[in-house]
PDB file of C-alpha atoms in Angstrom:
ATOM      1  CA  UNK I   1     127.714  93.032  74.524  1.00  0.00           C
ATOM      2  CA  UNK I   2     126.445  95.434  77.191  1.00  0.00           C
ATOM      3  CA  UNK I   3     127.346  98.453  75.056  1.00  0.00           C
ATOM      4  CA  UNK I   4     125.556  96.902  72.087  1.00  0.00           C
ATOM      5  CA  UNK I   5     122.450  96.398  74.242  1.00  0.00           C
ATOM      6  CA  UNK I   6     122.631  99.984  75.481  1.00  0.00           C
ATOM      7  CA  UNK I   7     122.999 101.231  71.905  1.00  0.00           C
ATOM      8  CA  UNK I   8     119.774  99.420  70.996  1.00  0.00           C
ATOM      9  CA  UNK I   9     117.973 101.199  73.817  1.00  0.00           C
ATOM     10  CA  UNK I  10     119.432 104.624  72.928  1.00  0.00           C
ATOM     11  CA  UNK I  11     120.473 104.438  69.260  1.00  0.00           C
ATOM     12  CA  UNK I  12     120.631 108.216  68.873  1.00  0.00           C
ATOM     13  CA  UNK I  13     123.022 108.839  71.770  1.00  0.00           C
ATOM     14  CA  UNK I  14     126.261 110.040  70.084  1.00  0.00           C
ATOM     15  CA  UNK I  15     128.446 109.435  73.153  1.00  0.00           C
ATOM     16  CA  UNK I  16     127.188 105.876  73.501  1.00  0.00           C
ATOM     17  CA  UNK I  17     127.636 105.241  69.765  1.00  0.00           C
ATOM     18  CA  UNK I  18     131.198 106.578  69.898  1.00  0.00           C
ATOM     19  CA  UNK I  19     132.019 104.455  72.945  1.00  0.00           C
ATOM     20  CA  UNK I  20     130.577 101.363  71.266  1.00  0.00           C
ATOM     21  CA  UNK I  21     132.588 101.956  68.088  1.00  0.00           C
ATOM     22  CA  UNK I  22     135.781 102.434  70.103  1.00  0.00           C
ATOM     23  CA  UNK I  23     135.102  99.174  71.958  1.00  0.00           C
ATOM     24  CA  UNK I  24     134.478  97.409  68.641  1.00  0.00           C
ATOM     25  CA  UNK I  25     137.734  98.811  67.250  1.00  0.00           C
ATOM     26  CA  UNK I  26     139.594  97.471  70.292  1.00  0.00           C
ATOM     27  CA  UNK I  27     137.908  94.073  70.073  1.00  0.00           C
ATOM     28  CA  UNK I  28     138.761  93.803  66.360  1.00  0.00           C
ATOM     29  CA  UNK I  29     142.392  94.716  67.130  1.00  0.00           C
ATOM     30  CA  UNK I  30     142.577  92.079  69.870  1.00  0.00           C
ATOM     31  CA  UNK I  31     141.089  89.495  67.479  1.00  0.00           C
ATOM     32  CA  UNK I  32     143.584  90.528  64.763  1.00  0.00           C
ATOM     33  CA  UNK I  33     140.607  91.268  62.501  1.00  0.00           C
ATOM     34  CA  UNK I  34     142.100  94.390  61.008  1.00  0.00           C
ATOM     35  CA  UNK I  35     139.626  94.867  58.162  1.00  0.00           C
ATOM     36  CA  UNK I  36     136.779  94.934  60.684  1.00  0.00           C
ATOM     37  CA  UNK I  37     138.843  97.371  62.713  1.00  0.00           C
ATOM     38  CA  UNK I  38     139.006  99.644  59.654  1.00  0.00           C
ATOM     39  CA  UNK I  39     135.252  99.402  59.096  1.00  0.00           C
ATOM     40  CA  UNK I  40     134.474 100.445  62.682  1.00  0.00           C
ATOM     41  CA  UNK I  41     137.138 103.177  62.580  1.00  0.00           C
ATOM     42  CA  UNK I  42     135.673 104.537  59.331  1.00  0.00           C
ATOM     43  CA  UNK I  43     132.245 104.788  60.981  1.00  0.00           C
ATOM     44  CA  UNK I  44     133.751 106.551  63.985  1.00  0.00           C
ATOM     45  CA  UNK I  45     135.788 108.896  61.771  1.00  0.00           C
ATOM     46  CA  UNK I  46     132.650 109.780  59.806  1.00  0.00           C
ATOM     47  CA  UNK I  47     131.053 111.129  62.989  1.00  0.00           C
ATOM     48  CA  UNK I  48     133.792 113.763  63.363  1.00  0.00           C
ATOM     49  CA  UNK I  49     136.258 113.854  60.432  1.00  0.00           C
ATOM     50  CA  UNK I  50     138.122 116.923  61.707  1.00  0.00           C
ATOM     51  CA  UNK I  51     138.977 115.286  65.045  1.00  0.00           C
ATOM     52  CA  UNK I  52     142.659 114.354  65.146  1.00  0.00           C
ATOM     53  CA  UNK I  53     142.064 111.417  67.494  1.00  0.00           C
ATOM     54  CA  UNK I  54     139.554 109.926  65.038  1.00  0.00           C
ATOM     55  CA  UNK I  55     142.103 110.348  62.232  1.00  0.00           C
ATOM     56  CA  UNK I  56     144.743 108.569  64.307  1.00  0.00           C
ATOM     57  CA  UNK I  57     142.368 105.667  65.056  1.00  0.00           C
ATOM     58  CA  UNK I  58     141.583 105.189  61.375  1.00  0.00           C
ATOM     59  CA  UNK I  59     145.248 105.573  60.432  1.00  0.00           C
ATOM     60  CA  UNK I  60     146.126 102.946  63.038  1.00  0.00           C
ATOM     61  CA  UNK I  61     143.556 100.540  61.622  1.00  0.00           C
ATOM     62  CA  UNK I  62     144.808 101.092  58.066  1.00  0.00           C
ATOM     63  CA  UNK I  63     148.379 100.610  59.309  1.00  0.00           C
ATOM     64  CA  UNK I  64     147.363  97.253  60.790  1.00  0.00           C
ATOM     65  CA  UNK I  65     145.936  96.181  57.428  1.00  0.00           C
ATOM     66  CA  UNK I  66     149.128  97.293  55.681  1.00  0.00           C
ATOM     67  CA  UNK I  67     151.424  95.659  58.241  1.00  0.00           C
ATOM     68  CA  UNK I  68     149.557  92.352  58.053  1.00  0.00           C
ATOM     69  CA  UNK I  69     148.903  92.187  54.303  1.00  0.00           C
ATOM     70  CA  UNK I  70     151.235  94.608  52.532  1.00  0.00           C
ATOM     71  CA  UNK I  71     148.191  96.329  50.977  1.00  0.00           C
ATOM     72  CA  UNK I  72     149.621  99.542  49.465  1.00  0.00           C
ATOM     73  CA  UNK I  73     146.193 101.232  49.400  1.00  0.00           C
ATOM     74  CA  UNK I  74     145.999 100.852  53.201  1.00  0.00           C
ATOM     75  CA  UNK I  75     149.503 102.331  53.469  1.00  0.00           C
ATOM     76  CA  UNK I  76     148.460 105.352  51.390  1.00  0.00           C
ATOM     77  CA  UNK I  77     145.299 105.848  53.455  1.00  0.00           C
ATOM     78  CA  UNK I  78     147.243 105.685  56.713  1.00  0.00           C
ATOM     79  CA  UNK I  79     149.836 108.180  55.492  1.00  0.00           C
ATOM     80  CA  UNK I  80     147.152 110.537  54.174  1.00  0.00           C
ATOM     81  CA  UNK I  81     145.430 110.572  57.575  1.00  0.00           C
ATOM     82  CA  UNK I  82     148.572 111.248  59.580  1.00  0.00           C
ATOM     83  CA  UNK I  83     150.249 114.613  60.051  1.00  0.00           C
ATOM     84  CA  UNK I  84     153.559 115.159  58.333  1.00  0.00           C
ATOM     85  CA  UNK I  85     156.424 114.066  60.612  1.00  0.00           C
ATOM     86  CA  UNK I  86     157.770 117.642  60.622  1.00  0.00           C
ATOM     87  CA  UNK I  87     154.425 118.842  62.061  1.00  0.00           C
ATOM     88  CA  UNK I  88     153.998 116.251  64.818  1.00  0.00           C
ATOM     89  CA  UNK I  89     155.530 118.463  67.533  1.00  0.00           C
ATOM     90  CA  UNK I  90     152.426 120.677  67.357  1.00  0.00           C
ATOM     91  CA  UNK I  91     150.277 117.773  68.620  1.00  0.00           C
ATOM     92  CA  UNK I  92     149.480 116.697  72.190  1.00  0.00           C
ATOM     93  CA  UNK I  93     151.960 114.295  73.857  1.00  0.00           C
ATOM     94  CA  UNK I  94     149.524 111.332  73.699  1.00  0.00           C
ATOM     95  CA  UNK I  95     148.940 111.969  70.001  1.00  0.00           C
ATOM     96  CA  UNK I  96     152.697 112.079  69.377  1.00  0.00           C
ATOM     97  CA  UNK I  97     153.030 108.703  71.122  1.00  0.00           C
ATOM     98  CA  UNK I  98     150.191 107.299  69.029  1.00  0.00           C
ATOM     99  CA  UNK I  99     151.840 108.638  65.870  1.00  0.00           C
ATOM    100  CA  UNK I 100     155.065 106.923  66.913  1.00  0.00           C
ATOM    101  CA  UNK I 101     153.285 103.565  67.360  1.00  0.00           C
ATOM    102  CA  UNK I 102     151.651 103.899  63.943  1.00  0.00           C
ATOM    103  CA  UNK I 103     154.970 104.901  62.360  1.00  0.00           C
ATOM    104  CA  UNK I 104     156.600 101.822  63.923  1.00  0.00           C
ATOM    105  CA  UNK I 105     153.809  99.615  62.574  1.00  0.00           C
ATOM    106  CA  UNK I 106     154.106 101.048  59.058  1.00  0.00           C
ATOM    107  CA  UNK I 107     157.883 100.743  58.892  1.00  0.00           C
ATOM    108  CA  UNK I 108     158.393  97.395  60.635  1.00  0.00           C
ATOM    109  CA  UNK I 109     155.146  95.551  59.766  1.00  0.00           C
ATOM    110  CA  UNK I 110     154.981  94.601  63.449  1.00  0.00           C
ATOM    111  CA  UNK I 111     151.631  94.997  65.190  1.00  0.00           C
ATOM    112  CA  UNK I 112     151.915  95.365  68.942  1.00  0.00           C
ATOM    113  CA  UNK I 113     149.574  96.981  71.458  1.00  0.00           C
ATOM    114  CA  UNK I 114     150.287 100.153  73.409  1.00  0.00           C
ATOM    115  CA  UNK I 115     151.423  98.361  76.576  1.00  0.00           C
ATOM    116  CA  UNK I 116     153.961  96.231  74.706  1.00  0.00           C
ATOM    117  CA  UNK I 117     155.135  99.213  72.657  1.00  0.00           C
ATOM    118  CA  UNK I 118     155.734 101.277  75.804  1.00  0.00           C
ATOM    119  CA  UNK I 119     157.474  98.353  77.521  1.00  0.00           C
ATOM    120  CA  UNK I 120     159.846  97.864  74.594  1.00  0.00           C
ATOM    121  CA  UNK I 121     160.309 101.518  73.694  1.00  0.00           C
ATOM    122  CA  UNK I 122     159.910 103.594  76.880  1.00  0.00           C
ATOM    123  CA  UNK I 123     161.601 106.578  75.227  1.00  0.00           C
ATOM    124  CA  UNK I 124     159.737 106.105  71.952  1.00  0.00           C
ATOM    125  CA  UNK I 125     160.740 104.239  68.827  1.00  0.00           C
ATOM    126  CA  UNK I 126     163.206 105.707  66.343  1.00  0.00           C
ATOM    127  CA  UNK I 127     163.574 104.359  62.800  1.00  0.00           C
ATOM    128  CA  UNK I 128     167.370 104.706  62.940  1.00  0.00           C
ATOM    129  CA  UNK I 129     167.491 102.568  66.119  1.00  0.00           C
ATOM    130  CA  UNK I 130     165.616  99.768  64.345  1.00  0.00           C
ATOM    131  CA  UNK I 131     168.169  99.776  61.505  1.00  0.00           C
ATOM    132  CA  UNK I 132     171.104  99.027  63.843  1.00  0.00           C
TER     133      UNK I 132
END
């Protein structure tokens, strides 16, 4: 609520707008309102569509929609936003971890937050481990 009030006072502040959208994405995730999460992530992505972090946030939101509903269009959108698995080593360590969480979500249909993911998979999640 405080960010929303601040955004009303300074609606043209891009940093404030970005922070508000990120907070709204997090709140939608916590509420399990994944379609709203996508809508906020799309607005954030539109502010900087070449930013890899913005792509990951939108891919994560789409992955949540897919994992919770089986919507194949959301799956395609998530995959299109993500780097190819063979290219992921070129990304920053935090981005590789984020990719791994999204990959887990897409392949298992399980939606867990970062803290739970890191608790359960401290060395990262591997698809072949899940199959055993």
